[in-house]
mmCIF file of C-alpha atoms in Angstrom:
data_model
loop_
_atom_site.group_PDB
_atom_site.id
_atom_site.type_symbol
_atom_site.label_atom_id
_atom_site.label_comp_id
_atom_site.label_asym_id
_atom_site.label_seq_id
_atom_site.Cartn_x
_atom_site.Cartn_y
_atom_site.Cartn_z
ATOM 1 C CA MET A 1 -9.251 7.118 -24.655
ATOM 2 C CA ALA A 2 -12.710 6.444 -26.056
ATOM 3 C CA ASN A 3 -13.332 6.455 -29.770
ATOM 4 C CA ASN A 4 -16.667 8.215 -30.234
ATOM 5 C CA THR A 5 -16.519 8.475 -34.009
ATOM 6 C CA LEU A 6 -19.265 6.797 -35.993
ATOM 7 C CA ALA A 7 -18.408 4.157 -38.581
ATOM 8 C CA VAL A 8 -21.062 5.776 -40.799
ATOM 9 C CA PRO A 9 -21.037 9.549 -40.182
ATOM 10 C CA GLN A 10 -24.338 9.938 -42.063
ATOM 11 C CA ALA A 11 -26.021 7.996 -39.222
ATOM 12 C CA LYS A 12 -25.364 10.739 -36.642
ATOM 13 C CA ALA A 13 -28.868 12.220 -36.792
ATOM 14 C CA ALA A 14 -30.498 8.796 -36.447
ATOM 15 C CA MET A 15 -28.220 7.897 -33.514
ATOM 16 C CA ASP A 16 -29.033 11.169 -31.756
ATOM 17 C CA GLN A 17 -32.746 10.584 -32.303
ATOM 18 C CA LEU A 18 -32.430 7.058 -30.874
ATOM 19 C CA LYS A 19 -30.573 8.430 -27.839
ATOM 20 C CA TYR A 20 -33.308 10.948 -27.069
ATOM 21 C CA GLU A 21 -36.089 8.389 -27.655
ATOM 22 C CA VAL A 22 -34.470 5.893 -25.283
ATOM 23 C CA ALA A 23 -33.841 8.558 -22.639
ATOM 24 C CA GLN A 24 -37.473 9.665 -22.821
ATOM 25 C CA GLU A 25 -38.705 6.068 -22.494
ATOM 26 C CA LEU A 26 -36.491 5.625 -19.420
ATOM 27 C CA GLY A 27 -37.725 8.909 -17.920
ATOM 28 C CA ILE A 28 -34.313 10.585 -18.156
ATOM 29 C CA GLN A 29 -34.177 14.234 -19.198
ATOM 30 C CA LEU A 30 -31.370 15.008 -21.653
ATOM 31 C CA GLN A 31 -30.204 18.555 -22.300
ATOM 32 C CA ALA A 32 -27.567 20.199 -24.460
ATOM 33 C CA TYR A 33 -25.058 19.584 -21.638
ATOM 34 C CA ASN A 34 -25.350 16.238 -19.884
ATOM 35 C CA GLY A 35 -22.369 16.472 -17.539
ATOM 36 C CA ASN A 36 -24.652 16.161 -14.532
ATOM 37 C CA LEU A 37 -26.084 12.850 -15.772
ATOM 38 C CA THR A 38 -25.385 10.018 -13.342
ATOM 39 C CA SER A 39 -23.291 7.061 -14.459
ATOM 40 C CA ARG A 40 -26.284 4.811 -13.832
ATOM 41 C CA ASP A 41 -28.520 6.881 -16.118
ATOM 42 C CA ALA A 42 -25.876 7.149 -18.836
ATOM 43 C CA GLY A 43 -25.289 3.398 -18.623
ATOM 44 C CA SER A 44 -29.007 2.683 -18.853
ATOM 45 C CA ILE A 45 -29.282 4.793 -21.982
ATOM 46 C CA GLY A 46 -26.173 3.276 -23.572
ATOM 47 C CA GLY A 47 -27.157 -0.275 -22.693
ATOM 48 C CA THR A 48 -30.644 0.122 -24.110
ATOM 49 C CA ILE A 49 -29.268 1.688 -27.294
ATOM 50 C CA THR A 50 -26.854 -1.230 -27.694
ATOM 51 C CA LYS A 51 -29.658 -3.774 -27.257
ATOM 52 C CA ARG A 52 -31.772 -1.971 -29.862
ATOM 53 C CA LEU A 53 -28.916 -1.758 -32.370
ATOM 54 C CA VAL A 54 -28.171 -5.475 -31.958
ATOM 55 C CA GLN A 55 -31.861 -6.256 -32.444
ATOM 56 C CA ILE A 56 -31.972 -4.143 -35.622
ATOM 57 C CA ALA A 57 -28.844 -5.837 -36.992
ATOM 58 C CA GLU A 58 -30.214 -9.309 -36.214
ATOM 59 C CA GLN A 59 -33.449 -8.501 -38.029
ATOM 60 C CA GLN A 60 -31.550 -7.240 -41.062
ATOM 61 C CA LEU A 61 -29.260 -10.270 -41.105
ATOM 62 C CA SER A 62 -32.119 -12.738 -40.770
ATOM 63 C CA GLY A 63 -33.832 -11.163 -43.749
ATOM 64 C CA SER A 64 -30.784 -11.608 -45.966
ATOM 65 C CA ALA A 65 -29.085 -14.648 -44.397
ATOM 66 C CA GLY A 66 -28.802 -16.410 -47.767
ATOM 67 C CA SER A 67 -26.443 -13.763 -49.117
ATOM 68 C CA PHE A 68 -23.859 -14.518 -46.418
ATOM 69 C CA ARG A 69 -23.223 -18.155 -47.357
ATOM 70 C CA ARG A 70 -19.653 -19.071 -48.165
#
């Protein structure tokens, strides 16, 4: 069973906004109900979101790399 809970619940609005932005960039129309979305389209959206989140995290880590020294 998938765990769809967010680690930071306050980020829900930002995650939803990112999902809709990515879908629009990919030319995929999202609606309130997305049960008719193909697996390919859903995977494209999810994959692009993952790439963006990794990129954001890398940028944040590179800006504060000195604080992670042990």
